[in-house]
Tab-separated table of C-alpha atoms and ligand atoms in Angstrom:
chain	number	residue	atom	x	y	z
A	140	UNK	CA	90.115	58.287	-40.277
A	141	UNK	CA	88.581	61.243	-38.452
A	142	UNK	CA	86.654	58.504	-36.178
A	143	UNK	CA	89.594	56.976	-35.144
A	144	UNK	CA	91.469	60.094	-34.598
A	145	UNK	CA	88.446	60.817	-32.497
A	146	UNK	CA	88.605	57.441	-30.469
A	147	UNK	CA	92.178	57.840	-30.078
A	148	UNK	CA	91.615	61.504	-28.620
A	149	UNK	CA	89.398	59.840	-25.789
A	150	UNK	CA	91.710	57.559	-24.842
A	151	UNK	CA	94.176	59.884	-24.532
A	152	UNK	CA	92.281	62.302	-22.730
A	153	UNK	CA	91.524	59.973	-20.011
A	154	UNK	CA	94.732	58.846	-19.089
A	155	UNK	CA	96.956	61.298	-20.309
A	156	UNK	CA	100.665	60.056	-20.083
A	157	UNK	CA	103.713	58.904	-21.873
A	158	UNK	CA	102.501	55.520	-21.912
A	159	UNK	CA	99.230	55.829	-23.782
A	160	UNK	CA	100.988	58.053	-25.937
A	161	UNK	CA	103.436	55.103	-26.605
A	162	UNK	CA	100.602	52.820	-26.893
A	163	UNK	CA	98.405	54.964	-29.233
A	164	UNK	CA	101.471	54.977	-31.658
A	165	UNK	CA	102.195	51.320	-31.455
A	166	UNK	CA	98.516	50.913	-32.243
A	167	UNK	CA	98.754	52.796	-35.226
A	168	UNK	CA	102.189	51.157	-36.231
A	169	UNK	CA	100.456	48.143	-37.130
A	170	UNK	CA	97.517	49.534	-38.929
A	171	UNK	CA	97.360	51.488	-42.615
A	172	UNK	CA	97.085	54.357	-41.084
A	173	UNK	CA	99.628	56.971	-39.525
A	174	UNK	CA	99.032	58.571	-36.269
A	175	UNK	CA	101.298	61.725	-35.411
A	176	UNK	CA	100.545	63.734	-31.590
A	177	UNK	CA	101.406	67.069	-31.493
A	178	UNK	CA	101.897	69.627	-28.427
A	179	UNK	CA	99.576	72.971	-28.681
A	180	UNK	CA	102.355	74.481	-30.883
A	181	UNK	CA	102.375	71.721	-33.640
A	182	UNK	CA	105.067	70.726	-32.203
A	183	UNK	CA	105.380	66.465	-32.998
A	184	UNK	CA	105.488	64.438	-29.512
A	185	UNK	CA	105.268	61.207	-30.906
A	186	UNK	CA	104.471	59.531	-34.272
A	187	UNK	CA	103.552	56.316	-35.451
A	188	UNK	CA	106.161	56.355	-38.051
A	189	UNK	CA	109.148	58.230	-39.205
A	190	UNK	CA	107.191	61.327	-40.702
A	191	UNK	CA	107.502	61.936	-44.698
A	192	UNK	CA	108.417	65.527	-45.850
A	193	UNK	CA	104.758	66.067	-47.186
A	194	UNK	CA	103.262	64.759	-43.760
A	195	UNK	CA	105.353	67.377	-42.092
A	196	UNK	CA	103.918	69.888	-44.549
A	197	UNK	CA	100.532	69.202	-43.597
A	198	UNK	CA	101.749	69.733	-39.755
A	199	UNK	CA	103.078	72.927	-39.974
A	200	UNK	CA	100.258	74.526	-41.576
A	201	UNK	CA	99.180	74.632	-38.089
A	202	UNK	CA	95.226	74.633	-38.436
A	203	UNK	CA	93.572	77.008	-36.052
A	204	UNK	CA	90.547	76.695	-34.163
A	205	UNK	CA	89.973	72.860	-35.516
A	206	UNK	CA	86.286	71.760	-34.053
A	207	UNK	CA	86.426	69.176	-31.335
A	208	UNK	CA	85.491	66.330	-33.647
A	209	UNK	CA	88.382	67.153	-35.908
A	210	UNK	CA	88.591	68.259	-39.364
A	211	UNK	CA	89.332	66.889	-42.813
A	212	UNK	CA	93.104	68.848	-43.465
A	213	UNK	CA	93.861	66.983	-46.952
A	214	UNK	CA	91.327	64.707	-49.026
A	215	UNK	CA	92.461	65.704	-52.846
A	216	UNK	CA	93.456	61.783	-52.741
A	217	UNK	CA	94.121	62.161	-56.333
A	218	UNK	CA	96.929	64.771	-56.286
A	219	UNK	CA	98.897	64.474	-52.848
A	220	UNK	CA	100.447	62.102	-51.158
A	221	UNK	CA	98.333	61.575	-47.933
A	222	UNK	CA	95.307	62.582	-46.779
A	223	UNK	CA	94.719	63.445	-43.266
A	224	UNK	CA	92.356	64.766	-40.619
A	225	UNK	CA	93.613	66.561	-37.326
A	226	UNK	CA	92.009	66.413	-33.866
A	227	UNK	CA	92.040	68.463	-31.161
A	228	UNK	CA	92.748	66.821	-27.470
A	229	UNK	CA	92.130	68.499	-24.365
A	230	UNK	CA	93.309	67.848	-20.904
A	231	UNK	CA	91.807	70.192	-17.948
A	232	UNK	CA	89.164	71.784	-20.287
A	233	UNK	CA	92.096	73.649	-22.501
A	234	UNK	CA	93.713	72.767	-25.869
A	235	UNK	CA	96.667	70.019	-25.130
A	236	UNK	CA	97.586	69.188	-28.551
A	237	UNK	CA	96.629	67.710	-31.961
A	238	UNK	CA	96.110	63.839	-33.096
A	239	UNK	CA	96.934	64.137	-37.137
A	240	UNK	CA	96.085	60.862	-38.535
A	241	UNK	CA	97.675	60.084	-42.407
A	242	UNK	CA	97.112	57.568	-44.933
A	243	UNK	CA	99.001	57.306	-47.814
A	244	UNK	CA	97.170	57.674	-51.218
A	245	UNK	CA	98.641	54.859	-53.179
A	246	UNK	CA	96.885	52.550	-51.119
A	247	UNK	CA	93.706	54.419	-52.019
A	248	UNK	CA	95.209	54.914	-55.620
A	249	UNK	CA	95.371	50.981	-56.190
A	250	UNK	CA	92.040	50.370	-54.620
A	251	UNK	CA	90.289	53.168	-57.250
A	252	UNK	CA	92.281	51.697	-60.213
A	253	UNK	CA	91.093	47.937	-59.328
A	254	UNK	CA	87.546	49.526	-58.913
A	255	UNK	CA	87.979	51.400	-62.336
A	256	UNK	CA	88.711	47.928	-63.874
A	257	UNK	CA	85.809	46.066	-62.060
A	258	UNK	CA	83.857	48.930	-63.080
A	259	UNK	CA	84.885	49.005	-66.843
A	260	UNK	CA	84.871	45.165	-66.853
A	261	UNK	CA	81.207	44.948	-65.526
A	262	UNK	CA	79.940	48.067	-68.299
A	263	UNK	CA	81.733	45.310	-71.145
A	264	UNK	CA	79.809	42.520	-69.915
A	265	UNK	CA	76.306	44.808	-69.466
A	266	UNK	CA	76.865	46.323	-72.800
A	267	UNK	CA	77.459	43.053	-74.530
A	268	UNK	CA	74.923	40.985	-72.950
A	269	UNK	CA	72.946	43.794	-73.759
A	270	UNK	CA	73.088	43.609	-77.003
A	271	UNK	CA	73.097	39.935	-77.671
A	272	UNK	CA	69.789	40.561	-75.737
A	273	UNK	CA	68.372	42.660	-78.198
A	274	UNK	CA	69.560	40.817	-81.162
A	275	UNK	CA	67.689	38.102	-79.528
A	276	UNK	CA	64.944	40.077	-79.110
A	277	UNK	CA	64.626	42.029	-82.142
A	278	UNK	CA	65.141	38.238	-84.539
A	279	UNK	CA	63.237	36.758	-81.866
A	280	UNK	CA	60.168	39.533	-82.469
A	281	UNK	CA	60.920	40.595	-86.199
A	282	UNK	CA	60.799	37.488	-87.649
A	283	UNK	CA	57.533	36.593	-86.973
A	284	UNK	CA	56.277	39.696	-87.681
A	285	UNK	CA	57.694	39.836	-91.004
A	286	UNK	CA	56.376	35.922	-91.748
A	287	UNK	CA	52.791	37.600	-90.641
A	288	UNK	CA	53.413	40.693	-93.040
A	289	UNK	CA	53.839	38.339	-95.876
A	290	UNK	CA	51.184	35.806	-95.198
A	291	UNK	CA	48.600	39.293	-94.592
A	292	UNK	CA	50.410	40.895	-98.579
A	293	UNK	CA	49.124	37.257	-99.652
A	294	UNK	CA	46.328	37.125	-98.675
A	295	UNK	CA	45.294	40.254	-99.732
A	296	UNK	CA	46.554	39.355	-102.849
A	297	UNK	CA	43.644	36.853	-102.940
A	298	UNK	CA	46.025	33.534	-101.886
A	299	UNK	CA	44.525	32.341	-98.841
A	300	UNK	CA	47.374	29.194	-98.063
A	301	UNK	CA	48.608	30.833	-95.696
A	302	UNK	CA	51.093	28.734	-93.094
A	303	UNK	CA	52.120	30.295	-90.033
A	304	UNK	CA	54.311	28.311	-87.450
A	305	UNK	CA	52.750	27.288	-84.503
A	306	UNK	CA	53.460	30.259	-81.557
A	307	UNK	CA	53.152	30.390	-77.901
A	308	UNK	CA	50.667	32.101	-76.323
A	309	UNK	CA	51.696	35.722	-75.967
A	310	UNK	CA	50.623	38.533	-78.154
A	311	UNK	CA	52.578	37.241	-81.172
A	312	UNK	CA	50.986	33.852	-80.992
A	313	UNK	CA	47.526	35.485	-80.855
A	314	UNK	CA	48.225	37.670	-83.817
A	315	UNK	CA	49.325	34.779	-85.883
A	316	UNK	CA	46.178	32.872	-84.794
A	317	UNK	CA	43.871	35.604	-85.669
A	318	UNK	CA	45.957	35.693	-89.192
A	319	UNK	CA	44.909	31.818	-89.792
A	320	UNK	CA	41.482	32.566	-88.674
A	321	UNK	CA	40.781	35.298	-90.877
A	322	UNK	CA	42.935	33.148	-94.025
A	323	UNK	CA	40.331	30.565	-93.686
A	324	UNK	CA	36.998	32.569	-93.403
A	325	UNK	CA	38.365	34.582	-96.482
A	326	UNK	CA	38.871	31.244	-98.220
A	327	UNK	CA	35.590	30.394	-97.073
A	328	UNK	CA	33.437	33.673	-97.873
A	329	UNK	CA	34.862	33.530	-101.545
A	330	UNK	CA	33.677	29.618	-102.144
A	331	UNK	CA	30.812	30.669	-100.507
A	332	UNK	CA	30.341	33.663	-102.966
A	333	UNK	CA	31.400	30.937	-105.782
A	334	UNK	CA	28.747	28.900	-105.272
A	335	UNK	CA	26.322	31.734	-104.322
A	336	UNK	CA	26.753	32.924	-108.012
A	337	UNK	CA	26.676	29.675	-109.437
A	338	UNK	CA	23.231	29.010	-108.048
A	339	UNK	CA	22.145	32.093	-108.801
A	340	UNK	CA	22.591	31.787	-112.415
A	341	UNK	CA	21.417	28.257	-112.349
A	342	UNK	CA	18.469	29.380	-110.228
A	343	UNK	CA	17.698	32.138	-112.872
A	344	UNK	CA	18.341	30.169	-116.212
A	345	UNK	CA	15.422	27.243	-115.195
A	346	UNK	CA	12.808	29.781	-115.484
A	347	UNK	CA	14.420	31.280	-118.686
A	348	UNK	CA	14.469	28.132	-120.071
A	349	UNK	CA	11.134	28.147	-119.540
A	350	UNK	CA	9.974	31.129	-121.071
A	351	UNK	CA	12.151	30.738	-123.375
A	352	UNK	CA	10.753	27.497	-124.378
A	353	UNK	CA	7.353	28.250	-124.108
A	354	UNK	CA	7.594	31.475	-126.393
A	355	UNK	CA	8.881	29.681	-128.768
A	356	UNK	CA	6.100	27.468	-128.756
A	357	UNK	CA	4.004	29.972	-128.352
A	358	UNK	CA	5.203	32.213	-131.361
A	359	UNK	CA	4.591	29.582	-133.726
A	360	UNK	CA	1.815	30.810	-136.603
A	361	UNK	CA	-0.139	27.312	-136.277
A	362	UNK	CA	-0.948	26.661	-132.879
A	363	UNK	CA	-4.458	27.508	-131.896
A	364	UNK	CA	-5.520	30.417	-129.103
A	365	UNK	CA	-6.372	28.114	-126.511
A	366	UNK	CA	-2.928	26.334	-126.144
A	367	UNK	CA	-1.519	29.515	-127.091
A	368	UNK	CA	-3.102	30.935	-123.696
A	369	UNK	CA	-1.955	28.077	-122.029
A	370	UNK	CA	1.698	28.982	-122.912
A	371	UNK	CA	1.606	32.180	-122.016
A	372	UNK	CA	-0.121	31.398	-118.707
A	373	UNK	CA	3.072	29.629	-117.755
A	374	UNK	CA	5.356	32.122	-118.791
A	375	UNK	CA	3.465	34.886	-117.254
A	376	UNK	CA	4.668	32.538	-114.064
A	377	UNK	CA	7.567	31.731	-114.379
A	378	UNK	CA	8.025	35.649	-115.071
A	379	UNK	CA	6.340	36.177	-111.937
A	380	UNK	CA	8.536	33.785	-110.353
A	381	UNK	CA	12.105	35.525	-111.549
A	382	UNK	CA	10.739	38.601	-110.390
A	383	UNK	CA	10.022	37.465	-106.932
A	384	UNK	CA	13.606	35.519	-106.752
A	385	UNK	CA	14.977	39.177	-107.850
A	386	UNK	CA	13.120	40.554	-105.170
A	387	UNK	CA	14.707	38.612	-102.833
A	388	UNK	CA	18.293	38.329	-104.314
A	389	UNK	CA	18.217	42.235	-103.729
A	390	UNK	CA	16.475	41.951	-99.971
A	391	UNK	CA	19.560	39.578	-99.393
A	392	UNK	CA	22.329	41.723	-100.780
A	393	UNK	CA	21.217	45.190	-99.278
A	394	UNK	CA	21.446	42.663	-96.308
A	395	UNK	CA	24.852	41.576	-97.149
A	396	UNK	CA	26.268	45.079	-98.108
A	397	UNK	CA	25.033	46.621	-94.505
A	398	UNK	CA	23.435	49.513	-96.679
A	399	UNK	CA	19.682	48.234	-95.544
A	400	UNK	CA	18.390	50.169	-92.360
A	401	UNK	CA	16.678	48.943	-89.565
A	402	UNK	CA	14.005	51.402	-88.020
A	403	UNK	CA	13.773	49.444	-84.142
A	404	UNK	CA	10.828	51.199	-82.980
A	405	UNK	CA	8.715	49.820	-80.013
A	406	UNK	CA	5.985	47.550	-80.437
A	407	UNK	CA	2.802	46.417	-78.766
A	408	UNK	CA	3.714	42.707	-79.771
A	409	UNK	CA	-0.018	40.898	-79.279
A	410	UNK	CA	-2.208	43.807	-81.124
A	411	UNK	CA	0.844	43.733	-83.807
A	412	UNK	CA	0.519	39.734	-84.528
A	413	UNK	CA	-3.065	40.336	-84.546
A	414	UNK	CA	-2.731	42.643	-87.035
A	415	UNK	CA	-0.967	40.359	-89.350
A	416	UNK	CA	-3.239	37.492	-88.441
A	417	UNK	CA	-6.364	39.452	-89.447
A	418	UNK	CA	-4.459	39.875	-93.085
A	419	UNK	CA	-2.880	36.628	-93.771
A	420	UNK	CA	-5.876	34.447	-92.481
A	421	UNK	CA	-7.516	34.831	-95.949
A	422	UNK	CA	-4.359	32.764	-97.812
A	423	UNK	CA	-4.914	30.134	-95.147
A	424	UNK	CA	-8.785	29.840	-95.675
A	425	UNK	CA	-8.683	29.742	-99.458
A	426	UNK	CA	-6.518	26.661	-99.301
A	427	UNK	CA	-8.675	25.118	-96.654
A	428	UNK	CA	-6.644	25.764	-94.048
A	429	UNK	CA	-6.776	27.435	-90.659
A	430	UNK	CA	-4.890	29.549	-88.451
A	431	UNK	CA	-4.569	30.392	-84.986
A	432	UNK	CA	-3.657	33.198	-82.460
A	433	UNK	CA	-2.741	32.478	-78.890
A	434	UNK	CA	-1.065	36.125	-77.858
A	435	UNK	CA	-2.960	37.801	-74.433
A	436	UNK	CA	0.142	39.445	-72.617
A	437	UNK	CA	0.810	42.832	-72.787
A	438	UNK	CA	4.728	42.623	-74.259
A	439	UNK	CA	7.267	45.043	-75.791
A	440	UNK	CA	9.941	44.699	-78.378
A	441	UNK	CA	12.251	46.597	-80.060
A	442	UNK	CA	11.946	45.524	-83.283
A	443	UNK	CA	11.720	47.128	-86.600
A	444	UNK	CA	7.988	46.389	-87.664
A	445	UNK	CA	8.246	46.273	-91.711
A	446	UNK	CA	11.122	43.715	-91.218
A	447	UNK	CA	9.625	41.710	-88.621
A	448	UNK	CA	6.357	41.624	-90.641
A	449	UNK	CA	8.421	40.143	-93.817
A	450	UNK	CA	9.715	37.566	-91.870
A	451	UNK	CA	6.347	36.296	-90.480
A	452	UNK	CA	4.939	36.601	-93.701
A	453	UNK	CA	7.314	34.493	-94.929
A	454	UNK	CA	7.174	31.839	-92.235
A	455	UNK	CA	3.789	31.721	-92.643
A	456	UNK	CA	4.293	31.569	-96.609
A	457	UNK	CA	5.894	28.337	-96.128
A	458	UNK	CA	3.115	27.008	-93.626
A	459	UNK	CA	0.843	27.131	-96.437
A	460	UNK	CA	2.917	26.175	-98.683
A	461	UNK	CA	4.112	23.069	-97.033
A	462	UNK	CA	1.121	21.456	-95.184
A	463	UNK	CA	-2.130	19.781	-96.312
A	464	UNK	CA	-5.362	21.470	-96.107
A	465	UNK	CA	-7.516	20.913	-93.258
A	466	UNK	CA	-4.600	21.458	-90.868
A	467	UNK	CA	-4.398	24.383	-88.298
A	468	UNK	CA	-1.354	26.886	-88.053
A	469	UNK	CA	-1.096	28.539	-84.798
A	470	UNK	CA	1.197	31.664	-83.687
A	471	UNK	CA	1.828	31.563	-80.146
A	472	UNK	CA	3.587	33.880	-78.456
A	473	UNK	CA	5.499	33.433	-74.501
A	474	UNK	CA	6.988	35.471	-71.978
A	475	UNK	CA	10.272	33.406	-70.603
A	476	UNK	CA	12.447	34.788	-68.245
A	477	UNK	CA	14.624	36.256	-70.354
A	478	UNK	CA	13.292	36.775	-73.455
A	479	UNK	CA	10.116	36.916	-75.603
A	480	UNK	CA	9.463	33.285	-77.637
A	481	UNK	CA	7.356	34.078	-80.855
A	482	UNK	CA	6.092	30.327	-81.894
A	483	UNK	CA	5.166	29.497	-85.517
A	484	UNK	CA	3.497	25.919	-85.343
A	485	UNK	CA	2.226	23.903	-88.725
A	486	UNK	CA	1.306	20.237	-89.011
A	487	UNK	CA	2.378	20.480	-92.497
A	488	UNK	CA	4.999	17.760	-94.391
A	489	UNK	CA	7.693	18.489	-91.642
A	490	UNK	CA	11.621	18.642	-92.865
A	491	UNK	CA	13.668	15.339	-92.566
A	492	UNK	CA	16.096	15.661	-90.029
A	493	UNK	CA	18.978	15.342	-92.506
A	494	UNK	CA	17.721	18.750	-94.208
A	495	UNK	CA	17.268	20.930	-90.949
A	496	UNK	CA	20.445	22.058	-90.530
A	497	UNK	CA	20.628	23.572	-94.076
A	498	UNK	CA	17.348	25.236	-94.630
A	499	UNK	CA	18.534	28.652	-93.533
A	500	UNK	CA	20.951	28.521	-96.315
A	501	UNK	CA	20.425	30.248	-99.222
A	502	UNK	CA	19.200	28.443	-102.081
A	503	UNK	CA	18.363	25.553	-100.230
A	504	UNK	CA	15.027	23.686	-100.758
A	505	UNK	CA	14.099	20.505	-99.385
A	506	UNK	CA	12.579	18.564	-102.530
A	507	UNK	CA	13.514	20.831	-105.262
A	508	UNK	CA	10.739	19.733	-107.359
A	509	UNK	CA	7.967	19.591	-105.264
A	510	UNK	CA	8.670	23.441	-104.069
A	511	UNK	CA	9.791	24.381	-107.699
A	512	UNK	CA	5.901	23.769	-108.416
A	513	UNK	CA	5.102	25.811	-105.046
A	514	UNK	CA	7.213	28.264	-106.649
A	515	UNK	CA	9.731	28.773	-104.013
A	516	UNK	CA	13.226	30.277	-104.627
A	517	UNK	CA	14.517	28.467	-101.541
A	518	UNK	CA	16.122	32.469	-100.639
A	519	UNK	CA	13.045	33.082	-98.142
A	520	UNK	CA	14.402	31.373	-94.848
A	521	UNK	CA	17.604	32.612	-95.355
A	522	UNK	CA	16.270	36.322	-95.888
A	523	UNK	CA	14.274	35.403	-92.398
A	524	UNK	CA	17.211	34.423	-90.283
A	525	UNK	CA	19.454	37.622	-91.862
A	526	UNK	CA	16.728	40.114	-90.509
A	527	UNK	CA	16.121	38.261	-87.117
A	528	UNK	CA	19.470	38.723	-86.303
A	529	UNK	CA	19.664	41.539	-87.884
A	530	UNK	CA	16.989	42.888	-85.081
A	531	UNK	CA	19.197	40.899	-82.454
A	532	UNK	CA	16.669	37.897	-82.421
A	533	UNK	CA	17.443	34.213	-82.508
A	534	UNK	CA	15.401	31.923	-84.713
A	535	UNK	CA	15.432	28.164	-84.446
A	536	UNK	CA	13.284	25.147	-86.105
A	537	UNK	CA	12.038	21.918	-85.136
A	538	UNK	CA	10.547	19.417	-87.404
A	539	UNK	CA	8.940	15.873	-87.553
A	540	UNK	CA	8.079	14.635	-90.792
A	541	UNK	CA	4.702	14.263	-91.791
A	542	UNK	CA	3.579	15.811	-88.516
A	543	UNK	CA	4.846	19.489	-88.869
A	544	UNK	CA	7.378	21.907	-88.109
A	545	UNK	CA	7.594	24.831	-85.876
A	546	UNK	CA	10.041	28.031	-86.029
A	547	UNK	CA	10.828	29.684	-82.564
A	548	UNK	CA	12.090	33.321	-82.714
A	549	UNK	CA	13.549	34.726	-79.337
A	550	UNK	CA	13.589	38.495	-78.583
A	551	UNK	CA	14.393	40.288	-75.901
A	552	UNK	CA	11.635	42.482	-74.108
A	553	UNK	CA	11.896	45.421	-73.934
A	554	UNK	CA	11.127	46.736	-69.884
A	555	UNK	CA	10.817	50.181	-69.174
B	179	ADP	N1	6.870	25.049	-92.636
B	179	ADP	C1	7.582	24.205	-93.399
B	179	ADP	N2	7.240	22.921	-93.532
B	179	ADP	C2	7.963	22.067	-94.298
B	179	ADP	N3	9.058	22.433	-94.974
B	179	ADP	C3	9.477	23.718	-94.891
B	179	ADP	C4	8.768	24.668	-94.102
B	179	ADP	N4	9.398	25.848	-94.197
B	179	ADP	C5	10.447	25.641	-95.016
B	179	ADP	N5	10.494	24.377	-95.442
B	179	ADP	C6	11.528	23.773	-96.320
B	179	ADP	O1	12.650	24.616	-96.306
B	179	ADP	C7	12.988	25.031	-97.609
B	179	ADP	C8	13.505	26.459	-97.607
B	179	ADP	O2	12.469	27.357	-97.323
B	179	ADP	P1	12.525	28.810	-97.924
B	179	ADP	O3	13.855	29.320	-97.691
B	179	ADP	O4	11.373	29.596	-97.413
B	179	ADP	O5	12.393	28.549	-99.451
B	179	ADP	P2	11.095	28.400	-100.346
B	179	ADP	O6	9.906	28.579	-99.470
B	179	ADP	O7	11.248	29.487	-101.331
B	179	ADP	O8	11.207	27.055	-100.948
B	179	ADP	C9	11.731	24.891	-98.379
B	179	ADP	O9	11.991	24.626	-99.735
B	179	ADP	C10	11.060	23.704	-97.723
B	179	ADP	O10	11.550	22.503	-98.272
B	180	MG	MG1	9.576	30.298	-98.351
């Protein structure tokens, strides 16, 4: 309003007369707005309209030194009638008069209430699709979640069926996955333990029987010293041999209960394998066999050197146990370009290819009779592959039956 006023004033002020006076009030006539022209005195020239009582009012309150961009004079739209703004006009460089401009407030009234109700209708609609939102949400999110509560209470429980919808990808989806993963290596660490124990006992009661048996026999008043010695000869062995699957059993479940400790030192590896060379080549010679060294690099590991030396023992165990005499063993040992490969090559029976991916397992035994009489437990590879990892190794096998078989171990160097 106070713009117009304004670009009223200029026009005015230019041409000055009765005429644009006339025409500024037939302007306004038409428009929403109410134009009234006073003289220097307030005193009304001409007005757009017949003036209301309150517009008068507003008049003869006569504001006084009024800026010449005008003034606001009434905007408490709410309570009055009109509100209004007042600008000065000048003609010659003095104060000619004053261009009040009005608008009536119901006008303005109506437009506020119709915004109040697009405003209160639009808050409805927000609020409510707000909440259907988080209804959505919340049965959308809880639901799940409580599904995954229950199958997690179940499965601790010791119930591993767990079913779980299929879910998208997003967090929930993952969770559930992980949920199914962990149901199924659950179920499959306890038949693993199940059959763990089973062979354990049965592993244990065969050379029971045997004692058993064999004391028996042995106890018997008639029986004469020399099969008497004979007895006991075999259960002083099979003794031997429960003590050494004992042995084991515990290696394996310090392993399994994370209590064992690794002491990773560094290590020379050449003058180490030596070392065990010089004290295992005895075994091989008694039983007619040979073994070989091919180790000239200068190469450290991080290894932990009891553990490592238990698990070359034991590979080389099974080299004499499982090859022919007059064959050659040979430890080799190669710097690759990533890692250190230990080699442990016999030309011994060899594994059938049906067997090799088991023999790391525990228990397992190629031709159970023919290493029950070597006196294996079958626990020995299994032990092996626990504590290479256990050192952060890798340990693989190839075999060829009748020709031999040869376990790779890869280690990282260690580089200074
Ligand atoms: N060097 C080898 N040559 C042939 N067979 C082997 C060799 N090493 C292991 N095996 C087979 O793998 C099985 C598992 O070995 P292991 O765990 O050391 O048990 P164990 O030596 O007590 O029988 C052995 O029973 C044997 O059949
Ligand atoms: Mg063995």
């Amino acid at each position: 309003m106070q713009a117009r006023g304004n670009g009223h004033r200029d026009v005015l002020e230019n041409y000055y007369n009765k005429d644009t006076l006339h025409h500024i009030a037939l302007m306004e006539s038409e428009a929403d707005t109410e134009v009234a022209i006073t003289d220097e005195n307030h005193n009304v020239i001409i007005a757009s309209a017949k003036l209301d009582p309150e517009e008068l009012k507003i008049i003869n309150m006569k504001p006084e030194s009024v800026p010449r961009n005008g003034a606001i004079l009434e905007k408490r739209w709410k309570s009055e009638k009109f509100i209004s703004t007042v600008t000065p006009y000048y003609v010659n460089k003095r104060t000619q008069g004053y261009l009040y401009m009005f608008r009536s407030t119901d006008q303005v009234q109506v437009l506020i209430n119709e915004l109040n109700n697009h405003f209160i209708a639009a808050a409805l609609i927000t609020v409510t699709l707000l909440v259907l939102t988080i209804l959505f949400l919340s049965q959308a999110l809880t639901n799940p979640l409580i599904r995954m509560k229950k199958a997690t209470e179940k499965l601790s429980k010791g119930d591993f069926s767990v079913h779980l919808p299929e879910m998208g990808n997003d967090e929930l989806g993952e969770l559930s996955r992980s949920i199914k993963i962990l149901a199924k290596d659950l179920q499959h660490v306890k038949e693993e333990r199940k059959e763990f124990l089973a062979s354990i006992s049965h592993e244990l009661r065969t050379p029971l029987t045997y004692v058993k048996g064999y004391a028996d026999v042995a106890k018997r008043p008639n029986i004469d010293s020399k099969e008497r010695e004979k007895y006991l000869e075999i259960i002083y062995e099979e003794s031997e041999k429960l003590s050494d699957m004992i042995k084991d059993l515990f290696d394996l479940a310090k392993i399994d209960k994370n209590t064992f400790v690794i002491n990773r030192t560094e290590v020379e590896l050449c003058s180490y394998l030596h070392t065990i060379y010089d004290k295992v080549l005895p075994a091989f010679k008694e039983k007619g066999m040979d073994l070989q060294i091919n180790c000239n690099e200068q190469v450290s590991v991080y290894i932990d050197p009891m553990r490592f030396e238990q698990v070359i023992f034991n590979l080389l165990d099974n080299a004499i146990k499982y090859s022919g005499p007059n064959t050659v063993t040979n430890i080799s040992m190669n710097r690759m370009r990533d890692s250190i490969v230990i080699k442990i090559c016999d030309q011994g029976n060899g594994i059938p290819e049906e067997d090799l991916p088991y023999i790391f397992e525990r228990f397992y035994r190629v031709e159970k009779s023919r290493s029950r009489d070597s006196g294996g437990t079958g626990l020995g590879l299994s032990i092996v592959k626990e504590l290479i990892e256990a050192q952060d190794g890798i340990i693989e096998v190839t075999s060829r039956l009748s020709e031999g078989t040869t376990f790779t171990i890869r280690m990282k160097e260690m580089k200074e």
